[in-house]
Structure formats: C-alpha cells, structure tokens
Coordinates of C-alpha atoms in Angstrom, one line a residue:
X1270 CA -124.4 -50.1 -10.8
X1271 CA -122.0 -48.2 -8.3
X1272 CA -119.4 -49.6 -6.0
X1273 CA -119.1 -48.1 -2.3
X1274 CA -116.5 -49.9 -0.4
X1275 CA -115.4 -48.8 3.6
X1276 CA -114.6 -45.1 4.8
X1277 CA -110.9 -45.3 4.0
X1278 CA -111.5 -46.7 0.1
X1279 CA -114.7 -44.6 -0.2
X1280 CA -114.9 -44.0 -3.7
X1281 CA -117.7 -44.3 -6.3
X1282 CA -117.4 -45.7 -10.0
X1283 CA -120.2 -45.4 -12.5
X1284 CA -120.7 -47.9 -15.3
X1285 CA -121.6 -47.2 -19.4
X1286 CA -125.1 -48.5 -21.0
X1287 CA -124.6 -50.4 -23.5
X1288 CA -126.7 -49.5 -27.0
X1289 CA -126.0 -53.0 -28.8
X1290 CA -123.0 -54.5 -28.8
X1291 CA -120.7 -50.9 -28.0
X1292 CA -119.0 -53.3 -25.2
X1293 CA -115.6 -53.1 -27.1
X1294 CA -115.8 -49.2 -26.5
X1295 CA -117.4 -49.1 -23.2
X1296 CA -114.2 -50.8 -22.3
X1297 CA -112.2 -48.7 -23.9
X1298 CA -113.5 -45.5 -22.4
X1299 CA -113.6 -47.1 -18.9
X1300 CA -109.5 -47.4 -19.5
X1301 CA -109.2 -43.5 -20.3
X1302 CA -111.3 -42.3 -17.8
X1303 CA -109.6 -44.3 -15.2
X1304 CA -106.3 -43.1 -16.9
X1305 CA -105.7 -39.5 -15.1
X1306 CA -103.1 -38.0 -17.1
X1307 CA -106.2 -38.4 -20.2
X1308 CA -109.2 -37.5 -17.9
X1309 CA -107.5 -34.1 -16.4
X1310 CA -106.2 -33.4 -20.2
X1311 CA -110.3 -33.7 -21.1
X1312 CA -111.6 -31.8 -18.7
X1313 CA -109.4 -29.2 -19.3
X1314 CA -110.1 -28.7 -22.9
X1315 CA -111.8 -25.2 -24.0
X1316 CA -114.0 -26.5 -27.1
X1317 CA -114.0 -23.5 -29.3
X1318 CA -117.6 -21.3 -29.8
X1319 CA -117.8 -22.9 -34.1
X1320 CA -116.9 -26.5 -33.1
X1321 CA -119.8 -29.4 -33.7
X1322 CA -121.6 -32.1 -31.7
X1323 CA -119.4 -34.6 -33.9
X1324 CA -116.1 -32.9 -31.8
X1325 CA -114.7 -35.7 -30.1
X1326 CA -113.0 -34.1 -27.1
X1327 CA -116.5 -32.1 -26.6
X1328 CA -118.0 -35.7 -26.2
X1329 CA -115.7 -37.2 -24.2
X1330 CA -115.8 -34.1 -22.1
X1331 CA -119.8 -34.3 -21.4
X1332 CA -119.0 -38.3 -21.0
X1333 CA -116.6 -37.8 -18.3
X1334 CA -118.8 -35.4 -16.3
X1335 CA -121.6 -37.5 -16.8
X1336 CA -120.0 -40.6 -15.6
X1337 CA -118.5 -39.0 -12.6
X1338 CA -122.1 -38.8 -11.6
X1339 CA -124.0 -41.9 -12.6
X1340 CA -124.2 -44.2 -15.4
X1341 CA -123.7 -42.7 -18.9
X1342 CA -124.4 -43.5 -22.1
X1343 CA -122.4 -43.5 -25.0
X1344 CA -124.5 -42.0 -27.6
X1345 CA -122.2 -38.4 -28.7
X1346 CA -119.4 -41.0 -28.8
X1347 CA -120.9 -43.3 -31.6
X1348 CA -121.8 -40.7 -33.2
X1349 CA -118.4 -38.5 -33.3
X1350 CA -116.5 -41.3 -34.5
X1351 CA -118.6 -42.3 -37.0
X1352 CA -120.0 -45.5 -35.8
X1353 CA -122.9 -46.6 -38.2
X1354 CA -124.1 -49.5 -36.6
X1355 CA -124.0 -50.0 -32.8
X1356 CA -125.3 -53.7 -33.2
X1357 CA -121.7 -54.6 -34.9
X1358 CA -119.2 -56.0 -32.5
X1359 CA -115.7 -54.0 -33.5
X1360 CA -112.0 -54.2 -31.6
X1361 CA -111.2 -52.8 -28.8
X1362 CA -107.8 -51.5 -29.9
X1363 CA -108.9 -50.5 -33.4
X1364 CA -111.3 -48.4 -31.4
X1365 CA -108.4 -47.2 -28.9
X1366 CA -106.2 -46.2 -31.4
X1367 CA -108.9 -44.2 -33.0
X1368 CA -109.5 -42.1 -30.5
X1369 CA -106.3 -41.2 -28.9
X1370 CA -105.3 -40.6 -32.8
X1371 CA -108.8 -38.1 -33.2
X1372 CA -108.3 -36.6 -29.7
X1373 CA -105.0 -35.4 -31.0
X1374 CA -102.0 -34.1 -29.2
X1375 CA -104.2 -32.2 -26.4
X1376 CA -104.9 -35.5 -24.8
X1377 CA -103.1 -38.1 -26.3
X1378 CA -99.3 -37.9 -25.2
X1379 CA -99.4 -41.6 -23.8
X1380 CA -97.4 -43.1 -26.7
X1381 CA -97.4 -46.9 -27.0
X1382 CA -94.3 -48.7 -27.4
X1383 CA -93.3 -49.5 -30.9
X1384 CA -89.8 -50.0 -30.6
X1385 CA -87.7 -53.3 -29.6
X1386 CA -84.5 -53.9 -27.8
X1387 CA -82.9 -57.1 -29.3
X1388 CA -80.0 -56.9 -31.5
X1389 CA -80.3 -58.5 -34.4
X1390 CA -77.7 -59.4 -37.0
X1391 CA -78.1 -58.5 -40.9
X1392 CA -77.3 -60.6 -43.4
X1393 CA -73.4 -59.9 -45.9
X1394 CA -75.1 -58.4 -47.7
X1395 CA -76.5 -55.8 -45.8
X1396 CA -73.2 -55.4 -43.8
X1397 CA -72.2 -51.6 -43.5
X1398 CA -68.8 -50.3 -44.9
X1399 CA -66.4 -49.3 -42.8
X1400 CA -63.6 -46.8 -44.6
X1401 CA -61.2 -47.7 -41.9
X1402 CA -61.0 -51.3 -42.7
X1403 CA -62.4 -50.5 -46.4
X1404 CA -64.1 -53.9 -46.0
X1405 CA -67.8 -54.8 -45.1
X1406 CA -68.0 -55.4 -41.6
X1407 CA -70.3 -57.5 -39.7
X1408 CA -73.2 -55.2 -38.5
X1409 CA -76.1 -55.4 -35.8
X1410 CA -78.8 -53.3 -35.1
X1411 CA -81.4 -52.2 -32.4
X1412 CA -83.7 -49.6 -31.4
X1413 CA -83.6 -47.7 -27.8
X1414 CA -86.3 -45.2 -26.9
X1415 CA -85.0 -41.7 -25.8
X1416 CA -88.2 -40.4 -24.3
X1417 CA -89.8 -43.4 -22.2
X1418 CA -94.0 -42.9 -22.5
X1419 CA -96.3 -42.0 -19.0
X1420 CA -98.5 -44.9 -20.3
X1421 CA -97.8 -48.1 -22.2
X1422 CA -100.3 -50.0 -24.1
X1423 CA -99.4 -53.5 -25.1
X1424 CA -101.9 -55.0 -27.3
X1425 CA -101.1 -59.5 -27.4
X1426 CA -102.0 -60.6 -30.7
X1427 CA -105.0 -63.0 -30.6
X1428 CA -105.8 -63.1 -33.9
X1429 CA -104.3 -64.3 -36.7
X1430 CA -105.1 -65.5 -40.6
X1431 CA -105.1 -69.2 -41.1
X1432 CA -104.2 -69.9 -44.5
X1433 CA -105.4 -73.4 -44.4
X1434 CA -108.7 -72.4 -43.2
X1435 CA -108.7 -69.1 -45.0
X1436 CA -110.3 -67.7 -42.0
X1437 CA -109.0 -65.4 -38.8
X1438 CA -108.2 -68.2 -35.6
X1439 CA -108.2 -66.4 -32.0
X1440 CA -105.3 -67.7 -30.0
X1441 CA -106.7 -69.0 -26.4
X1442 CA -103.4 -69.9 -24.7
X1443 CA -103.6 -68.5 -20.8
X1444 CA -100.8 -66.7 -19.3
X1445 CA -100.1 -64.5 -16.3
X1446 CA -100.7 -61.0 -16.7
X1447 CA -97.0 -59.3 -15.4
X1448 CA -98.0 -57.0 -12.7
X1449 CA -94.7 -55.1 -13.8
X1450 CA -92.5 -54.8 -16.1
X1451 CA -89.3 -54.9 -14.1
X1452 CA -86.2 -51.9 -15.2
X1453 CA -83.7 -52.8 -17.1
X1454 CA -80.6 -50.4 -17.5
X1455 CA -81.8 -47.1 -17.9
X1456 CA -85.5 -48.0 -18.4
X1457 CA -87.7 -46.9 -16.3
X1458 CA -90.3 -49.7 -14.3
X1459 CA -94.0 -49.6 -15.1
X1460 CA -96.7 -51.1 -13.1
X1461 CA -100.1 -52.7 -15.1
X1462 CA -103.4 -50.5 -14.0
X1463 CA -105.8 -51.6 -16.7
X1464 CA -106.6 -55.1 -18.5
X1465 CA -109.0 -55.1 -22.0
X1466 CA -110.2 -58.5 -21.6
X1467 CA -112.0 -60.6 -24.7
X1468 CA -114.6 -63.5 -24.4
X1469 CA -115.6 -65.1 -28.0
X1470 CA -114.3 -65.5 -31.5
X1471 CA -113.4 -63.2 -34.2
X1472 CA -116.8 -62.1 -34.8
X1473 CA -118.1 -61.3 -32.1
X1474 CA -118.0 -62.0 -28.4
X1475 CA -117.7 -59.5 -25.3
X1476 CA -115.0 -57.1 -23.8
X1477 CA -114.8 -56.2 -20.2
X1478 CA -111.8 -54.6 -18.1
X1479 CA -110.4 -55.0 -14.7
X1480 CA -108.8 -51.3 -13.8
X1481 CA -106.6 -50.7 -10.5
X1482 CA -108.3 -47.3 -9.2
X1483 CA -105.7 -44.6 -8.7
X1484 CA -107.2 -43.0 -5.9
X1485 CA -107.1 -46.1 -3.7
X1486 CA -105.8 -49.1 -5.7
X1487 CA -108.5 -51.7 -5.5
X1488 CA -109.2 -53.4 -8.7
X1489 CA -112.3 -53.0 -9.9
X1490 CA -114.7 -54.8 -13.1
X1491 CA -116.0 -52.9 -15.3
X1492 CA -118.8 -55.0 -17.3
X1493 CA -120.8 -52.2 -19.3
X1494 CA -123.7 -50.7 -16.2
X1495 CA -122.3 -53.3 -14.0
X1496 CA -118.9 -52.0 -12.0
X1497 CA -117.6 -54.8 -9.3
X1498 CA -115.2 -55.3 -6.9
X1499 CA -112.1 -57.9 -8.0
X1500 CA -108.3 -58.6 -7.8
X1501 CA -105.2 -59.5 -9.4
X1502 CA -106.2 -63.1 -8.6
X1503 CA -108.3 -62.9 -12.0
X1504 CA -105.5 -61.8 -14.4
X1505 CA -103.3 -65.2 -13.7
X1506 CA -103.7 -67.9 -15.9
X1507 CA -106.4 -66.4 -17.8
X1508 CA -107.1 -66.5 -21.8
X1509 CA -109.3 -63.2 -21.9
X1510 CA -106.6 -60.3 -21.5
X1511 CA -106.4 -58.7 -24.7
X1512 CA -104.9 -55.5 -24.2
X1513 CA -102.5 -54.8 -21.2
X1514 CA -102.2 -50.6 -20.1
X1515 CA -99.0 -49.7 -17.6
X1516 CA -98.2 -46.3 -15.8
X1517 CA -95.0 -45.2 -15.4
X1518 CA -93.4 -46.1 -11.9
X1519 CA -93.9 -42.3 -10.1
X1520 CA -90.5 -40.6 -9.9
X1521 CA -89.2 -40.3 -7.2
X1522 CA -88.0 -36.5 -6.3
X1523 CA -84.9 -35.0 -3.6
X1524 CA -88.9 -34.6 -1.6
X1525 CA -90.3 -37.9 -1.7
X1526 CA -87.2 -39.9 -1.0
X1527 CA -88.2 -42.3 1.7
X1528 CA -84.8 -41.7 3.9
X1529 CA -81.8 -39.3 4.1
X1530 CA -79.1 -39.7 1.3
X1531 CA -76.1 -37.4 1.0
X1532 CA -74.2 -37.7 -2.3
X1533 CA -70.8 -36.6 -3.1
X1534 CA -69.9 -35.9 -6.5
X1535 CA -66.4 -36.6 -7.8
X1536 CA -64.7 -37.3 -10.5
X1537 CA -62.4 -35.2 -13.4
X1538 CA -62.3 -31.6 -13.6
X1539 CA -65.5 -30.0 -16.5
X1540 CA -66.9 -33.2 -16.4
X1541 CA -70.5 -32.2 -15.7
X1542 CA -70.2 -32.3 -11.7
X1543 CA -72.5 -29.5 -10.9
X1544 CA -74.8 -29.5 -13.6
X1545 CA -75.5 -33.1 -12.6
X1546 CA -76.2 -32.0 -8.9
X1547 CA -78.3 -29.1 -10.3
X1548 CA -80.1 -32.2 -12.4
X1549 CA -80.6 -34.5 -8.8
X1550 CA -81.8 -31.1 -7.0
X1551 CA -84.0 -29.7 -9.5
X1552 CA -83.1 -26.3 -9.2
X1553 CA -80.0 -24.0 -10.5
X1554 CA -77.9 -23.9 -7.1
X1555 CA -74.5 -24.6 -8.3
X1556 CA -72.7 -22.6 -10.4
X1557 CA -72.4 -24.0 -14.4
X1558 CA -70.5 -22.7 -17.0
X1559 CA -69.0 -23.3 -20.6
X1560 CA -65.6 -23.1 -21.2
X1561 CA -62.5 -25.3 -20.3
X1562 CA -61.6 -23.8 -16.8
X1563 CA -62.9 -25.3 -13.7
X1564 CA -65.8 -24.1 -12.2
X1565 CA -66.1 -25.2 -8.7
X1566 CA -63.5 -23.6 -6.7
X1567 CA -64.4 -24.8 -3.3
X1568 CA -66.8 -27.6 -2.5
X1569 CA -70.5 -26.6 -1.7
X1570 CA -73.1 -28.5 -0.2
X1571 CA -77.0 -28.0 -1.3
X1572 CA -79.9 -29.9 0.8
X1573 CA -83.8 -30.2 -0.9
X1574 CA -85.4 -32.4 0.8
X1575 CA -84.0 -35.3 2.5
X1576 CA -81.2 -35.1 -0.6
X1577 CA -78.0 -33.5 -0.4
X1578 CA -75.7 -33.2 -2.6
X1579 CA -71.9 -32.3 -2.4
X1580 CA -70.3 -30.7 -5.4
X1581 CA -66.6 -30.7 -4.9
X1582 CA -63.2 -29.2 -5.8
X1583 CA -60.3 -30.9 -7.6
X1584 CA -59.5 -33.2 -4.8
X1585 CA -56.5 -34.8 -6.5
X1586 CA -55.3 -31.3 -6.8
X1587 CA -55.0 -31.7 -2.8
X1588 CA -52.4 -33.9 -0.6
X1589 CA -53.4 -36.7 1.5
X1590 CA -54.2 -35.0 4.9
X1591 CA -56.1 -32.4 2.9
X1592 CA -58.1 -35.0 1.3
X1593 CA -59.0 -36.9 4.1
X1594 CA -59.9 -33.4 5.7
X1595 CA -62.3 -32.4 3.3
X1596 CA -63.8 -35.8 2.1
X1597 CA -64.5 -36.5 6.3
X1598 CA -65.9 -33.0 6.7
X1599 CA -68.2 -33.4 3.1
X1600 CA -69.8 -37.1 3.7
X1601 CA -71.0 -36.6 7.3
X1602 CA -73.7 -37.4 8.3
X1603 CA -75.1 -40.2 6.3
X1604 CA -76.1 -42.4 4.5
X1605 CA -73.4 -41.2 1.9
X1606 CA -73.1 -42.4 -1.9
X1607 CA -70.4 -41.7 -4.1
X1608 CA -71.1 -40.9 -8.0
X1609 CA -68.2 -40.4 -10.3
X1610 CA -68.6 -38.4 -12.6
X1611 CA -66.8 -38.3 -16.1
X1612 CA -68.1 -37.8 -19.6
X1613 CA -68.6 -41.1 -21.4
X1614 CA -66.5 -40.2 -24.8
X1615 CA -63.4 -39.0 -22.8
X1616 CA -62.3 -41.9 -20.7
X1617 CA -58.7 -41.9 -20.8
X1618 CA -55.6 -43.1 -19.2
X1619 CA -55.3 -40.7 -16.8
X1620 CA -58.8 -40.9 -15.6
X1621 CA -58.9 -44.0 -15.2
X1622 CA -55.6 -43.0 -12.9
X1623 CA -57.2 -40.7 -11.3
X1624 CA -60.2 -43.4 -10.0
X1625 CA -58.0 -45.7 -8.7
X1626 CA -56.0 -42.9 -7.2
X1627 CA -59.5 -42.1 -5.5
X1628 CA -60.1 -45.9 -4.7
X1629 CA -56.3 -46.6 -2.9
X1630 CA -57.4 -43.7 -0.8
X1631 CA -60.4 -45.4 0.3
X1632 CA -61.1 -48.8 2.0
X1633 CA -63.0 -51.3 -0.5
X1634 CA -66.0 -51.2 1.5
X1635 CA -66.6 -47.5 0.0
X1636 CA -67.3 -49.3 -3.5
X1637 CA -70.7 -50.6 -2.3
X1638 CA -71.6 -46.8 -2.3
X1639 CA -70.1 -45.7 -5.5
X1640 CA -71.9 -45.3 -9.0
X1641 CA -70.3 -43.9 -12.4
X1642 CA -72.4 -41.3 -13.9
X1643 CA -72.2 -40.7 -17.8
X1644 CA -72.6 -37.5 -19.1
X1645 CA -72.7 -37.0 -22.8
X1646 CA -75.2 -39.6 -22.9
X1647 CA -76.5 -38.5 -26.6
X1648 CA -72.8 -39.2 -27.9
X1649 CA -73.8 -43.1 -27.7
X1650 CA -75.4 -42.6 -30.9
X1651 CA -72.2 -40.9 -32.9
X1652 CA -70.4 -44.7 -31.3
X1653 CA -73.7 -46.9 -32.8
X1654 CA -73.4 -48.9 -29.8
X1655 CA -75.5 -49.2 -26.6
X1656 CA -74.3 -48.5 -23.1
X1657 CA -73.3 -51.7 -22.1
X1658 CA -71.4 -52.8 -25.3
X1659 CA -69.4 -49.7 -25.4
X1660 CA -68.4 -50.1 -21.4
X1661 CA -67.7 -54.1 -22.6
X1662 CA -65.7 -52.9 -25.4
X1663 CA -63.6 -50.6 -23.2
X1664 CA -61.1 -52.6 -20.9
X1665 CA -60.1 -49.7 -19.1
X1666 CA -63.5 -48.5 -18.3
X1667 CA -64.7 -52.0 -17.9
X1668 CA -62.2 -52.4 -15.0
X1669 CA -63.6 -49.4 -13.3
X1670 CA -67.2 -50.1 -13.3
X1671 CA -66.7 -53.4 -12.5
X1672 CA -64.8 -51.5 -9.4
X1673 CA -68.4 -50.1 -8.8
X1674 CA -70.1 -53.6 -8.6
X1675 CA -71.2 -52.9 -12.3
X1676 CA -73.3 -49.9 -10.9
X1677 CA -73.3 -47.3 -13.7
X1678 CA -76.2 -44.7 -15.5
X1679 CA -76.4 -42.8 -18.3
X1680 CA -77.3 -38.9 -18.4
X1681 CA -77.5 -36.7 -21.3
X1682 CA -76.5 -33.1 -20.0
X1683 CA -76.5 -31.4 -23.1
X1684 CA -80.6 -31.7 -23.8
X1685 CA -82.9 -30.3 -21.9
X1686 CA -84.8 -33.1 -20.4
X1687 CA -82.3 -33.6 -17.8
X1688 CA -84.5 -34.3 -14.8
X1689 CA -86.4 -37.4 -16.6
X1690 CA -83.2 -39.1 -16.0
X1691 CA -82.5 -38.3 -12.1
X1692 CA -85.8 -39.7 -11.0
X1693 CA -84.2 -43.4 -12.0
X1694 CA -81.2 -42.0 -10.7
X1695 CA -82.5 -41.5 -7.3
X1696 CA -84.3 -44.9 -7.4
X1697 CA -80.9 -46.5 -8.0
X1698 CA -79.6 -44.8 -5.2
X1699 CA -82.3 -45.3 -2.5
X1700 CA -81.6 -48.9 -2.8
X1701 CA -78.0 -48.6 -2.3
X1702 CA -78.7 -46.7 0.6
X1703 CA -80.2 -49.7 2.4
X1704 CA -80.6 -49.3 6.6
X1705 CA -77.3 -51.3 7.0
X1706 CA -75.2 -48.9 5.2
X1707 CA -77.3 -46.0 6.8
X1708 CA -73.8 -44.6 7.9
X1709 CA -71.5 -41.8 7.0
X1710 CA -68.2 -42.6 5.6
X1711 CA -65.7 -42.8 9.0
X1712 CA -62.4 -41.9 9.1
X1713 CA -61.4 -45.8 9.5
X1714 CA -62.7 -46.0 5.8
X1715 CA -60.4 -44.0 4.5
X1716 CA -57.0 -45.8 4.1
X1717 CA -54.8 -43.0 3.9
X1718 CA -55.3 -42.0 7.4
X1719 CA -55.3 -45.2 8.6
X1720 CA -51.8 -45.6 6.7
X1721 CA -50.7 -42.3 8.6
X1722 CA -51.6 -43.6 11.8
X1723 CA -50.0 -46.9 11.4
X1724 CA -47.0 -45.2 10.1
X1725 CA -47.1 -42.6 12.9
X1726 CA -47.4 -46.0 15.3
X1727 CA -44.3 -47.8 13.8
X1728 CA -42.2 -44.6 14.4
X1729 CA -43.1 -44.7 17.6
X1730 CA -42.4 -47.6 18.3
X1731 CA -38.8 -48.1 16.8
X1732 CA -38.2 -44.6 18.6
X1733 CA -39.1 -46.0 22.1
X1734 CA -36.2 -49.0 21.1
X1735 CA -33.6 -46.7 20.4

C-alpha cells in the first residue's frame, strides 16, 4: 500500500512483500532506503560487467528502483546474503550489521557509536607510572571520538541469557524514545529519523519501523506492504523500539546562518587567527603562513554569506586611542562576537595579561559576546586529559574562560578536517547572537574612551574653577 498525503507533503512510499517471516529485513531495508546518504551511495554504484546476481549492492540497487515505484519484493536480497530459510524469524541488527558490513566502504560510512565517555578509574594495580614522581599514580581513563558519524545506530539490548532459566529473557520495560540526543561540549546534536520496533519473544515475533521522511518530515509506518501515516506520539512510553537510527544535526554554513553575525578575531600573535577565519569562511581568503613572524599586518575583513569575519593586527601593539579606533571601525555593524584565539598548549602568563588587558579595555557587557577558541586541539592527547579537565586543572586559564561565561571550543588546525569543527562553531555562535544583542559593539562599550572622556570632563571642569 502507498501513502499520498496533501499537495505540500505530496510524496509516495512503497512497502516490501513479505516471503515468510523476512519482516526483520523488510525493516531493515525500509531504514536504508529512507537513509539518503545510503540510497544516493546505491544508486550510484557502477556494478562491474563479471559481477553476480549474489552482488549485494547490484540487489539493493534493483530494490531501490523497484521500490521507488511500487511494492517490491525481497527475493535478490535473501538470496545475496545467503538466507536459507525465509520462514525463520532472524534479528534485525544481526541483519543490519550484515549488510552495511557486505555493502562495504562504497555505502557504508554511517559508523555506529562504539565508544563511551565516562571516566572510569583502574584499580593500583593498573595505575600508570609516572617518572616524574617515580611512583604509581592514580589513573583514569575514557574514550572521545575524533570523527563524529553522519548516522548513529543505537541498538537497546532486549535480550539477555538467564542463567536460572537457561534460556534468552526479552526485557519489556517502556521508555521514551529521545527525539535528540542533546550536544555536549564539542559533540555534535543528532536528531532520531528511524525506530526498529520488535513485538514477541526471542523466537520469533514481528519487526516494523516508524521513519521520519526526509523530504517532508512526517513519520510514517512501515509494516511489510502496508506503509501508514503516524507520529512521535507512538515512540513514548512504548516497549517495541529495538533499534534507535539518528542523523547528524545539518551544519550550519557562513550561507545558511539564519541572521547576520560579524566576528572579530583576537587574541596573541601566530596563534591560528587567520587560519581559523579561513576555517568559519570555508575558503582560503586570509593569508596563512608557517614560521614565527606575524602574518597579518593590517586587519582585513572577509564577508560569505551573512558571516563576516575580522582578522586583526596586533592590537596591544597599538595605544588606547588607536585601539578604540580600529576595534569601533572593525565590529560595526552587528551583531558582533568576539573569539579569542590562542593555542591551547601555550597559555602563559603573559597571555593571560594580554586578555585581561583586552577585557579592562572593554565594558563587562562585551563578555556575553566573547568565546575562547583552541587551536592545537590534537595536543589534548600528548596531555591525556579531556578539554574540560585540562581548562579545570589550569587556574590561569580557568579564570579566563570563566571570564567568557565558560564559553570555549576546541579546533584542531593542524589536520585537515578543519571545517567539521566550524559548523558547531557557528551553532554556538548563532545562539549567542540572540535578537537582544543584535547590536554592534558602541563606543560607550569600550571603557577606554569612556575613561578619556570622563578624564577630558574632569579637566574641564577644574580648568573652569581656576
């Protein structure tokens, strides 16, 4: 059956036959297809002139065009991967795992999560030397992920071995599916688009899925032929969901930012100013160089899309008037953000001078705009501590991002993936840049004119006694 639904949401989804008790992979192939980045990498494929009818992305390809049309049928599927019996009920993420493991690296870049984020401590025994104490020293570990995956499967254990029973139990407890799964530090957010639900025991029962389409996000159930209309209604307190499938928030790009943001970057000389802007802008358009002698000479000002970005000079190589001058002439008009830039192994005493130099200079309104960017990100490793332990562990450093309302992210400018960091970069700063603020930074918000004028005033004034 086929769902038609209003001329805005006019879009048509096909169901799968089922030849037995194939409704574990029916569901299955319902989640890829519906999964873009794995359809278009299908579609795509060029099967070679000596492969098989048993080639898996050759089936999947026929599937796919078959089901964009009408009901299909499953049958070059089975018999690809091998399935003897189609009257057996299997799993769902066995079957899952299967294919994105045959389909190889053409169409199967969505890694799952396998890593976890809790510390946890070893025991003495496993302590780690340390030859600067020559002791043992009490140790922790934890796991971070580097390159975040477009989608995450989470598979929720319902089965397990009771050894009293000697027999697999399926764990019924209802939850609420997460519609999200919010950021945290320099995660990225993903948002849920597909559901694997189970009905039954161990062996045997029925899979279905509820999918949020893509092209118009209505949530739809896919029940082998039959394809319905449902909601996010049907994922809270439920007991079916066995497998949960989330998409990568969509990054956000110097085009698709929802309102004008100007953003001036300061901070210590060859500390990665311009090759972060480059990074925000996605384009080469300031000039980068190795070496140990400033690069930007005068400040420069590059606009793509409703972002612009300020690299600037040494301003604490300037006096106060000049300063005002140029950081007045830099941030108008607004909304303006301030990131401060500074490599995250080199915070020393006289940077963290120079910031509050910076902040004196500034009225302590400006802080709700400002952000510390870390370069050198990769160096966390060679410190075997996470972000927010090494900043903790830091008074100096601490002092100064809690300066910046604990506002503070992590960019590794010496690999080449650059730009998958900016995207949550941009996100961080579109909410900073909230309507209230949508202002540039006046001239009454920097206190060093103020100061002048006042002092200018007083002078006046006791000249006018005498």
């Amino acid at each position: 059956m086929s769902f038609n639904k209003g001329f805005r949401n006019e879009v048509q989804y096909n169901g799968l036959k089922n030849q037995g008790a194939t409704c574990y992979l029916n569901a299955v192939l319902q989640c890829l297809f519906m999964t873009p980045e794995f359809r278009e990498a299908v579609e795509s494929y060029e099967a070679p002139g000596d492969c098989g009818e048993e080639n898996l992305l050759l089936q999947l390809q026929k599937l796919f065009t078959q089901l964009s049309e009408k009901a299909a049928t499953t049958g070059g599927i089975t018999k690809s991967l091998g399935i003897r019996s189609v009257f057996e009920q299997q799993d769902a993420v066995e079957y899952y795992r299967k294919i994105l493991k045959a389909v190889g690296t053409h169409a199967s870049k969505e890694k799952s999560l396998k890593t976890f984020f809790e510390h946890s401590k070893l025991e003495e025994d496993d302590w780690m030397y340390c030859e600067r104490c020559d002791s043992k020293t009490e140790t922790e570990t934890w796991s971070e992920i580097h390159e975040y995956p477009t989608v995450l499967a989470l598979h929720l254990k319902r089965f397990d071995f009771d050894y009293i029973q000697m027999r697999y139990e399926k764990n019924e407890c209802r939850l609420d599916v997460p519609l999200s799964l919010p950021k945290e530090d320099n995660r990225p957010r993903y948002d849920l688009y597909a559901v694997i639900n189970h009905k039954g025991g161990y062996s045997g029962g029925h899979y279905n899925t509820i999918i949020r389409s893509y092209e118009n996000e209505i949530w739809y159930r896919f029940d082998d032929c039959s394809v319905t209309q449902t909601s996010e209604a049907s994922l809270e307190n439920s007991s079916l969901p066995y497998m949960l499938m989330y998409r990568k928030s969509a990054a956000l790009s110097p085009g698709s930012i929802p309102h004008p943001m100007r953003i001036l970057l300061i901070g210590p000389s060859r500390a990665g100013k311009s090759t972060i802007g480059n990074m925000i802008l996605g384009g080469n358009y300031f000039l980068c160089k190795s070496g140990s002698e400033t690069v930007t000479k005068t400040s420069m000002v590059k606009t793509v899309g409703k972002v612009t970005v300020v690299d600037t000079l040494n301003l604490f190589s300037l006096n106060k008037s000049s300063w005002v001058k140029e950081m007045q002439k830099f941030s108008d008009p607004g909304p303006s953000v301030i990131l401060w830039v500074t490599p995250i192994s080199k915070f020393s005493e006289e940077q963290q001078g120079l910031f509050h130099t910076f902040k004196k200079r500034l009225d302590s309104r400006i802080t709700k705009r400002m952000m510390i960017i870390f370069t050198k990100g990769r160096q966390l490793k060679e410190f075997v501590q996470p972000i927010d332990r090494f900043i903790s562990d830091h008074r100096k450093l601490c002092k100064v991002v809690r300066c910046c309302q604990n506002r503070y992210h992590v960019i590794d400018i010496t690999g080449g993936d650059g730009h998958n960091y900016t995207s949550e970069l941009l996100e961080k700063l579109s909410e900073m840049v909230t309507s209230k603020e949508a202002t540039a930074i006046t001239r009454m918000q920097l206190k060093c004119l103020r100061r002048s004028r006042l002092n200018k005033k007083t002078k006046k004034h006791q000249s006018n006694k005498k």
